[in-house]
Amino acid sequence: MEKRASGKRPAAHWRRDFHDIWTSQKSEIAHEALERIGQLYDIERKIAGKLADVRRAVRQQLSRPKLEALHSWAEQQLTRISTKGDLAKAFRYGLGRWHAFSLFLDDGRVALDNNAAERAVRPICLGKKNWLFASSEAGAETLARAMTLIESGKMNGLDPQAYIADLLNRIHDHKINRIDELLPWNWAPLTVPQALAA
């Protein structure tokens, strides 16, 4: 089983470990762990997009009892199974990171897992070997700026390719005192009348 970085919130990794065990070994205990963790995700789906205070209140009422029951059940399972198998490793992984796993209960701003953040940095991680060929510090800074624009565009619901193409097309004669119009959260593609006026 792959070792995980300790700074990450373990919910998704823990669930993935049990899923791998269920898929390969058809362990009923792994299946029950998936069901129990899945109940927490079910609650999260119902409160997605709600205010942080609302999310915290729902988590205190609905998620906390399920999480406490999961903790007790997981500790009990460790007394019943082989200490050397993948299943025991999976239980120890989650129980050893319980504080990180349960952070979401007391702060409505915190997600159950950090999948969204991991997805956001994935393109950078995949390209990190390419960044070695930036040729110079200035080249690396240019790449960093470009990635910042691309990722900021994505975060603001833009098609990054259309956004960057438009920026490159407009930047050479855009007034410097109106540069904020080109930032991802303000940007709008030029319409024909706007293009003629510019």
PDB file of C-alpha atoms in Angstrom:
ATOM      1  CA  MET A   1       0.000   0.000   0.000  1.00  0.00           C
ATOM      2  CA  GLU A   2       1.330   3.437  -0.963  1.00  0.00           C
ATOM      3  CA  LYS A   3       2.599   5.647   1.848  1.00  0.00           C
ATOM      4  CA  ARG A   4       0.780   8.986   2.045  1.00  0.00           C
ATOM      5  CA  ALA A   5       2.140  12.377   3.020  1.00  0.00           C
ATOM      6  CA  SER A   6       1.216  13.098   6.618  1.00  0.00           C
ATOM      7  CA  GLY A   7       0.144  16.710   5.991  1.00  0.00           C
ATOM      8  CA  LYS A   8      -2.866  15.719   3.910  1.00  0.00           C
ATOM      9  CA  ARG A   9      -6.350  15.197   5.274  1.00  0.00           C
ATOM     10  CA  PRO A  10      -6.799  11.452   4.993  1.00  0.00           C
ATOM     11  CA  ALA A  11     -10.506  10.942   4.203  1.00  0.00           C
ATOM     12  CA  ALA A  12     -10.102  10.349   0.475  1.00  0.00           C
ATOM     13  CA  HIS A  13      -6.877   8.359   0.920  1.00  0.00           C
ATOM     14  CA  TRP A  14      -8.404   6.218   3.633  1.00  0.00           C
ATOM     15  CA  ARG A  15     -11.458   5.526   1.505  1.00  0.00           C
ATOM     16  CA  ARG A  16      -9.203   4.692  -1.464  1.00  0.00           C
ATOM     17  CA  ASP A  17      -7.233   2.202   0.649  1.00  0.00           C
ATOM     18  CA  PHE A  18     -10.416   0.393   1.707  1.00  0.00           C
ATOM     19  CA  HIS A  19     -11.695   0.475  -1.870  1.00  0.00           C
ATOM     20  CA  ASP A  20      -8.484  -1.183  -3.106  1.00  0.00           C
ATOM     21  CA  ILE A  21      -8.786  -3.890  -0.437  1.00  0.00           C
ATOM     22  CA  TRP A  22     -12.468  -4.467  -1.238  1.00  0.00           C
ATOM     23  CA  THR A  23     -11.703  -4.687  -4.968  1.00  0.00           C
ATOM     24  CA  SER A  24      -8.807  -7.109  -4.585  1.00  0.00           C
ATOM     25  CA  GLN A  25      -9.842  -9.189  -1.554  1.00  0.00           C
ATOM     26  CA  LYS A  26     -13.633  -8.724  -1.257  1.00  0.00           C
ATOM     27  CA  SER A  27     -13.195  -8.082   2.466  1.00  0.00           C
ATOM     28  CA  GLU A  28     -16.542  -7.471   4.171  1.00  0.00           C
ATOM     29  CA  ILE A  29     -14.780  -5.329   6.775  1.00  0.00           C
ATOM     30  CA  ALA A  30     -13.344  -3.107   4.032  1.00  0.00           C
ATOM     31  CA  HIS A  31     -16.825  -2.899   2.499  1.00  0.00           C
ATOM     32  CA  GLU A  32     -18.318  -1.797   5.807  1.00  0.00           C
ATOM     33  CA  ALA A  33     -15.572   0.817   6.209  1.00  0.00           C
ATOM     34  CA  LEU A  34     -16.467   2.161   2.766  1.00  0.00           C
ATOM     35  CA  GLU A  35     -20.128   2.311   3.744  1.00  0.00           C
ATOM     36  CA  ARG A  36     -19.376   4.169   6.965  1.00  0.00           C
ATOM     37  CA  ILE A  37     -17.070   6.692   5.284  1.00  0.00           C
ATOM     38  CA  GLY A  38     -19.569   7.012   2.443  1.00  0.00           C
ATOM     39  CA  GLN A  39     -22.247   8.146   4.910  1.00  0.00           C
ATOM     40  CA  LEU A  40     -20.046  11.147   5.754  1.00  0.00           C
ATOM     41  CA  TYR A  41     -19.711  11.992   2.074  1.00  0.00           C
ATOM     42  CA  ASP A  42     -23.499  11.694   1.679  1.00  0.00           C
ATOM     43  CA  ILE A  43     -23.953  14.368   4.342  1.00  0.00           C
ATOM     44  CA  GLU A  44     -21.334  16.562   2.660  1.00  0.00           C
ATOM     45  CA  ARG A  45     -23.160  16.365  -0.676  1.00  0.00           C
ATOM     46  CA  LYS A  46     -26.350  17.642   0.977  1.00  0.00           C
ATOM     47  CA  ILE A  47     -24.614  20.687   2.481  1.00  0.00           C
ATOM     48  CA  ALA A  48     -22.312  21.550  -0.425  1.00  0.00           C
ATOM     49  CA  GLY A  49     -22.414  25.265  -1.191  1.00  0.00           C
ATOM     50  CA  LYS A  50     -24.069  26.192   2.122  1.00  0.00           C
ATOM     51  CA  LEU A  51     -22.642  28.832   4.465  1.00  0.00           C
ATOM     52  CA  ALA A  52     -19.841  27.673   6.776  1.00  0.00           C
ATOM     53  CA  ASP A  53     -22.007  28.083   9.907  1.00  0.00           C
ATOM     54  CA  VAL A  54     -24.734  25.905   8.387  1.00  0.00           C
ATOM     55  CA  ARG A  55     -22.216  23.254   7.352  1.00  0.00           C
ATOM     56  CA  ARG A  56     -20.701  23.213  10.848  1.00  0.00           C
ATOM     57  CA  ALA A  57     -24.121  22.884  12.510  1.00  0.00           C
ATOM     58  CA  VAL A  58     -25.152  19.983  10.257  1.00  0.00           C
ATOM     59  CA  ARG A  59     -21.814  18.284  10.806  1.00  0.00           C
ATOM     60  CA  GLN A  60     -22.153  18.603  14.576  1.00  0.00           C
ATOM     61  CA  GLN A  61     -25.624  17.092  14.467  1.00  0.00           C
ATOM     62  CA  LEU A  62     -25.234  14.416  11.779  1.00  0.00           C
ATOM     63  CA  SER A  63     -21.557  13.777  11.038  1.00  0.00           C
ATOM     64  CA  ARG A  64     -20.073  13.812  14.541  1.00  0.00           C
ATOM     65  CA  PRO A  65     -22.032  10.764  15.796  1.00  0.00           C
ATOM     66  CA  LYS A  66     -21.179   8.816  12.632  1.00  0.00           C
ATOM     67  CA  LEU A  67     -17.514   9.766  12.894  1.00  0.00           C
ATOM     68  CA  GLU A  68     -17.336   8.804  16.572  1.00  0.00           C
ATOM     69  CA  ALA A  69     -18.994   5.472  15.773  1.00  0.00           C
ATOM     70  CA  LEU A  70     -16.519   4.947  12.917  1.00  0.00           C
ATOM     71  CA  HIS A  71     -13.604   5.587  15.288  1.00  0.00           C
ATOM     72  CA  SER A  72     -14.847   3.072  17.858  1.00  0.00           C
ATOM     73  CA  TRP A  73     -15.628   0.505  15.184  1.00  0.00           C
ATOM     74  CA  ALA A  74     -12.191   0.938  13.547  1.00  0.00           C
ATOM     75  CA  GLU A  75     -10.392   0.448  16.866  1.00  0.00           C
ATOM     76  CA  GLN A  76     -12.473  -2.664  17.518  1.00  0.00           C
ATOM     77  CA  GLN A  77     -11.607  -4.094  14.088  1.00  0.00           C
ATOM     78  CA  LEU A  78      -7.895  -3.760  14.796  1.00  0.00           C
ATOM     79  CA  THR A  79      -8.303  -6.171  17.724  1.00  0.00           C
ATOM     80  CA  ARG A  80      -9.963  -8.767  15.458  1.00  0.00           C
ATOM     81  CA  ILE A  81      -7.779  -8.834  12.327  1.00  0.00           C
ATOM     82  CA  SER A  82      -4.199  -9.739  11.471  1.00  0.00           C
ATOM     83  CA  THR A  83      -1.867  -6.902  12.374  1.00  0.00           C
ATOM     84  CA  LYS A  84       0.301  -7.477   9.295  1.00  0.00           C
ATOM     85  CA  GLY A  85      -2.268  -7.298   6.501  1.00  0.00           C
ATOM     86  CA  ASP A  86      -3.331  -4.422   4.273  1.00  0.00           C
ATOM     87  CA  LEU A  87      -6.565  -4.055   6.198  1.00  0.00           C
ATOM     88  CA  ALA A  88      -4.727  -3.386   9.468  1.00  0.00           C
ATOM     89  CA  LYS A  89      -2.443  -0.914   7.672  1.00  0.00           C
ATOM     90  CA  ALA A  90      -5.492   0.908   6.331  1.00  0.00           C
ATOM     91  CA  PHE A  91      -7.066   1.142   9.791  1.00  0.00           C
ATOM     92  CA  ARG A  92      -3.811   2.340  11.356  1.00  0.00           C
ATOM     93  CA  TYR A  93      -3.446   4.957   8.612  1.00  0.00           C
ATOM     94  CA  GLY A  94      -6.812   6.548   9.396  1.00  0.00           C
ATOM     95  CA  LEU A  95      -6.628   6.196  13.163  1.00  0.00           C
ATOM     96  CA  GLY A  96      -3.114   7.626  13.192  1.00  0.00           C
ATOM     97  CA  ARG A  97      -4.387  10.740  11.417  1.00  0.00           C
ATOM     98  CA  TRP A  98      -7.665  11.046  13.259  1.00  0.00           C
ATOM     99  CA  HIS A  99      -7.151  14.692  14.239  1.00  0.00           C
ATOM    100  CA  ALA A 100      -6.658  15.674  10.584  1.00  0.00           C
ATOM    101  CA  PHE A 101      -9.566  13.457   9.530  1.00  0.00           C
ATOM    102  CA  SER A 102     -11.966  15.120  11.977  1.00  0.00           C
ATOM    103  CA  LEU A 103     -10.982  18.781  11.413  1.00  0.00           C
ATOM    104  CA  PHE A 104     -14.006  19.340   9.181  1.00  0.00           C
ATOM    105  CA  LEU A 105     -16.412  18.843  12.128  1.00  0.00           C
ATOM    106  CA  ASP A 106     -15.498  22.058  13.921  1.00  0.00           C
ATOM    107  CA  ASP A 107     -14.892  24.354  10.959  1.00  0.00           C
ATOM    108  CA  GLY A 108     -17.525  24.699   8.246  1.00  0.00           C
ATOM    109  CA  ARG A 109     -14.931  26.143   5.866  1.00  0.00           C
ATOM    110  CA  VAL A 110     -12.911  22.925   5.886  1.00  0.00           C
ATOM    111  CA  ALA A 111     -13.761  20.178   3.419  1.00  0.00           C
ATOM    112  CA  LEU A 112     -13.960  16.509   4.383  1.00  0.00           C
ATOM    113  CA  ASP A 113     -11.027  15.860   2.066  1.00  0.00           C
ATOM    114  CA  ASN A 114      -8.623  17.923   0.000  1.00  0.00           C
ATOM    115  CA  ASN A 115      -9.412  16.421  -3.398  1.00  0.00           C
ATOM    116  CA  ALA A 116     -10.257  19.828  -4.895  1.00  0.00           C
ATOM    117  CA  ALA A 117      -6.851  21.234  -3.913  1.00  0.00           C
ATOM    118  CA  GLU A 118      -5.059  18.150  -5.203  1.00  0.00           C
ATOM    119  CA  ARG A 119      -6.886  18.402  -8.534  1.00  0.00           C
ATOM    120  CA  ALA A 120      -5.946  22.092  -8.788  1.00  0.00           C
ATOM    121  CA  VAL A 121      -2.208  21.424  -8.367  1.00  0.00           C
ATOM    122  CA  ARG A 122      -2.178  18.279 -10.513  1.00  0.00           C
ATOM    123  CA  PRO A 123      -1.216  20.099 -13.762  1.00  0.00           C
ATOM    124  CA  ILE A 124       1.695  21.731 -11.966  1.00  0.00           C
ATOM    125  CA  CYS A 125       2.844  18.430 -10.468  1.00  0.00           C
ATOM    126  CA  LEU A 126       2.597  16.715 -13.842  1.00  0.00           C
ATOM    127  CA  GLY A 127       4.602  19.472 -15.485  1.00  0.00           C
ATOM    128  CA  LYS A 128       7.287  19.919 -12.831  1.00  0.00           C
ATOM    129  CA  LYS A 129       9.902  18.025 -14.860  1.00  0.00           C
ATOM    130  CA  ASN A 130       9.185  20.366 -17.741  1.00  0.00           C
ATOM    131  CA  TRP A 131       9.829  23.376 -15.519  1.00  0.00           C
ATOM    132  CA  LEU A 132      13.443  22.229 -15.196  1.00  0.00           C
ATOM    133  CA  PHE A 133      13.917  23.296 -18.810  1.00  0.00           C
ATOM    134  CA  ALA A 134      12.877  26.919 -18.262  1.00  0.00           C
ATOM    135  CA  SER A 135      16.486  27.858 -19.224  1.00  0.00           C
ATOM    136  CA  SER A 136      16.785  30.692 -16.726  1.00  0.00           C
ATOM    137  CA  GLU A 137      15.301  32.214 -13.610  1.00  0.00           C
ATOM    138  CA  ALA A 138      13.426  34.727 -15.800  1.00  0.00           C
ATOM    139  CA  GLY A 139      12.014  31.859 -17.887  1.00  0.00           C
ATOM    140  CA  ALA A 140      10.845  30.091 -14.735  1.00  0.00           C
ATOM    141  CA  GLU A 141       9.184  33.285 -13.493  1.00  0.00           C
ATOM    142  CA  THR A 142       7.403  33.639 -16.849  1.00  0.00           C
ATOM    143  CA  LEU A 143       6.124  30.062 -16.573  1.00  0.00           C
ATOM    144  CA  ALA A 144       4.939  30.743 -13.013  1.00  0.00           C
ATOM    145  CA  ARG A 145       3.053  33.850 -14.149  1.00  0.00           C
ATOM    146  CA  ALA A 146       1.473  31.971 -17.048  1.00  0.00           C
ATOM    147  CA  MET A 147       0.362  29.116 -14.756  1.00  0.00           C
ATOM    148  CA  THR A 148      -1.058  31.664 -12.300  1.00  0.00           C
ATOM    149  CA  LEU A 149      -3.134  33.254 -15.069  1.00  0.00           C
ATOM    150  CA  ILE A 150      -4.296  29.877 -16.354  1.00  0.00           C
ATOM    151  CA  GLU A 151      -5.289  28.527 -12.945  1.00  0.00           C
ATOM    152  CA  SER A 152      -6.898  31.835 -11.908  1.00  0.00           C
ATOM    153  CA  GLY A 153      -8.877  31.741 -15.139  1.00  0.00           C
ATOM    154  CA  LYS A 154     -10.078  28.213 -14.342  1.00  0.00           C
ATOM    155  CA  MET A 155     -11.058  29.246 -10.816  1.00  0.00           C
ATOM    156  CA  ASN A 156     -13.187  32.020 -12.320  1.00  0.00           C
ATOM    157  CA  GLY A 157     -14.954  29.666 -14.725  1.00  0.00           C
ATOM    158  CA  LEU A 158     -13.082  30.773 -17.855  1.00  0.00           C
ATOM    159  CA  ASP A 159     -11.832  28.695 -20.739  1.00  0.00           C
ATOM    160  CA  PRO A 160      -8.086  29.221 -20.133  1.00  0.00           C
ATOM    161  CA  GLN A 161      -7.171  28.902 -23.793  1.00  0.00           C
ATOM    162  CA  ALA A 162      -9.714  31.528 -24.892  1.00  0.00           C
ATOM    163  CA  TYR A 163      -8.729  33.808 -21.989  1.00  0.00           C
ATOM    164  CA  ILE A 164      -4.967  33.675 -22.674  1.00  0.00           C
ATOM    165  CA  ALA A 165      -5.474  34.035 -26.444  1.00  0.00           C
ATOM    166  CA  ASP A 166      -7.597  37.134 -25.867  1.00  0.00           C
ATOM    167  CA  LEU A 167      -5.056  38.572 -23.407  1.00  0.00           C
ATOM    168  CA  LEU A 168      -2.230  38.121 -25.902  1.00  0.00           C
ATOM    169  CA  ASN A 169      -4.354  39.720 -28.608  1.00  0.00           C
ATOM    170  CA  ARG A 170      -5.364  42.762 -26.496  1.00  0.00           C
ATOM    171  CA  ILE A 171      -2.453  43.436 -24.129  1.00  0.00           C
ATOM    172  CA  HIS A 172      -0.224  45.304 -26.610  1.00  0.00           C
ATOM    173  CA  ASP A 173      -2.582  48.298 -26.945  1.00  0.00           C
ATOM    174  CA  HIS A 174      -4.609  48.033 -23.742  1.00  0.00           C
ATOM    175  CA  LYS A 175      -4.414  51.154 -21.543  1.00  0.00           C
ATOM    176  CA  ILE A 176      -2.239  50.536 -18.476  1.00  0.00           C
ATOM    177  CA  ASN A 177      -4.676  52.351 -16.174  1.00  0.00           C
ATOM    178  CA  ARG A 178      -7.380  49.831 -17.225  1.00  0.00           C
ATOM    179  CA  ILE A 179      -5.261  46.688 -16.799  1.00  0.00           C
ATOM    180  CA  ASP A 180      -7.602  45.432 -14.052  1.00  0.00           C
ATOM    181  CA  GLU A 181     -10.210  44.803 -16.793  1.00  0.00           C
ATOM    182  CA  LEU A 182      -8.038  41.919 -17.997  1.00  0.00           C
ATOM    183  CA  LEU A 183      -7.799  40.152 -14.639  1.00  0.00           C
ATOM    184  CA  PRO A 184      -9.633  36.795 -14.654  1.00  0.00           C
ATOM    185  CA  TRP A 185     -12.415  37.919 -12.295  1.00  0.00           C
ATOM    186  CA  ASN A 186     -13.131  41.048 -14.422  1.00  0.00           C
ATOM    187  CA  TRP A 187     -12.393  39.777 -17.928  1.00  0.00           C
ATOM    188  CA  ALA A 188     -15.026  39.610 -20.629  1.00  0.00           C
ATOM    189  CA  PRO A 189     -14.347  38.778 -24.282  1.00  0.00           C
ATOM    190  CA  LEU A 190     -14.611  41.690 -26.667  1.00  0.00           C
ATOM    191  CA  THR A 191     -17.847  42.022 -28.589  1.00  0.00           C
ATOM    192  CA  VAL A 192     -17.725  43.490 -32.108  1.00  0.00           C
ATOM    193  CA  PRO A 193     -18.716  47.045 -30.995  1.00  0.00           C
ATOM    194  CA  GLN A 194     -16.171  46.921 -28.136  1.00  0.00           C
ATOM    195  CA  ALA A 195     -13.472  45.750 -30.521  1.00  0.00           C
ATOM    196  CA  LEU A 196     -14.174  48.663 -32.876  1.00  0.00           C
ATOM    197  CA  ALA A 197     -14.172  51.150 -29.970  1.00  0.00           C
ATOM    198  CA  ALA A 198     -10.863  49.838 -28.638  1.00  0.00           C
TER     199      ALA A 198
END
